[in-house]
């Protein structure tokens, strides 16, 4: 199973966190489950992708 946490907590449950399943659905579970997480970058609107395709061999390149 490849579940990944979202940053948004579940407001109905103080220990709950939303996660995305491998099929793309969204559910909530307790925060102590060992689901994966990944870093996220929030870029300003003047930042553009200048190269790469996002793969391991060709990561995105960004510029302003």
Coordinates of C-alpha atoms in Angstrom, one line a residue:
X1 CA 0.0 0.0 0.0
X2 CA 1.4 3.4 -0.9
X3 CA -0.5 5.9 1.2
X4 CA 0.9 9.4 1.6
X5 CA 0.0 12.0 4.2
X6 CA -1.5 15.4 3.4
X7 CA -0.5 18.4 5.5
X8 CA -4.2 19.1 6.4
X9 CA -5.3 17.7 9.8
X10 CA -8.8 16.2 10.2
X11 CA -10.7 18.8 12.2
X12 CA -13.2 16.2 13.4
X13 CA -10.4 14.2 15.2
X14 CA -7.4 15.9 17.0
X15 CA -5.3 12.8 16.2
X16 CA -6.5 12.4 12.6
X17 CA -4.7 13.4 9.5
X18 CA -5.9 13.2 5.9
X19 CA -4.0 10.9 3.5
X20 CA -4.2 9.9 -0.2
X21 CA -4.5 6.3 -1.2
X22 CA -2.8 4.6 -4.1
X23 CA -6.0 5.0 -6.1
X24 CA -6.2 8.7 -5.4
X25 CA -9.0 8.7 -2.9
X26 CA -8.7 10.7 0.3
X27 CA -9.3 9.3 3.8
X28 CA -8.4 10.1 7.4
X29 CA -6.5 8.0 9.9
X30 CA -4.5 8.4 13.1
X31 CA -1.3 10.3 12.8
X32 CA 0.8 7.5 14.3
X33 CA 0.4 5.3 11.3
X34 CA 3.6 5.0 9.2
X35 CA 2.4 6.5 5.9
X36 CA 4.9 8.2 3.6
X37 CA 5.3 12.0 3.2
X38 CA 7.2 14.0 0.6
X39 CA 8.6 17.5 0.6
X40 CA 6.6 20.3 -1.1
X41 CA 7.8 23.6 -2.4
X42 CA 5.5 26.6 -2.9
X43 CA 6.9 28.8 -5.6
X44 CA 6.1 32.4 -6.4
X45 CA 4.3 33.1 -9.7
X46 CA 7.5 34.5 -11.3
X47 CA 9.3 31.1 -10.9
X48 CA 9.2 28.9 -14.0
X49 CA 10.3 25.4 -15.0
X50 CA 13.3 25.9 -17.3
X51 CA 14.1 22.3 -17.9
X52 CA 13.8 18.6 -16.9
X53 CA 10.8 16.4 -16.7
X54 CA 10.7 15.7 -13.0
X55 CA 12.2 12.2 -13.2
X56 CA 15.2 11.0 -11.2
X57 CA 17.4 11.2 -14.4
X58 CA 16.1 14.6 -15.4
X59 CA 14.9 16.6 -12.3
X60 CA 13.1 19.9 -12.8
X61 CA 15.2 23.0 -13.2
X62 CA 13.7 26.3 -12.1
X63 CA 14.5 29.9 -12.7
X64 CA 13.1 33.4 -12.5

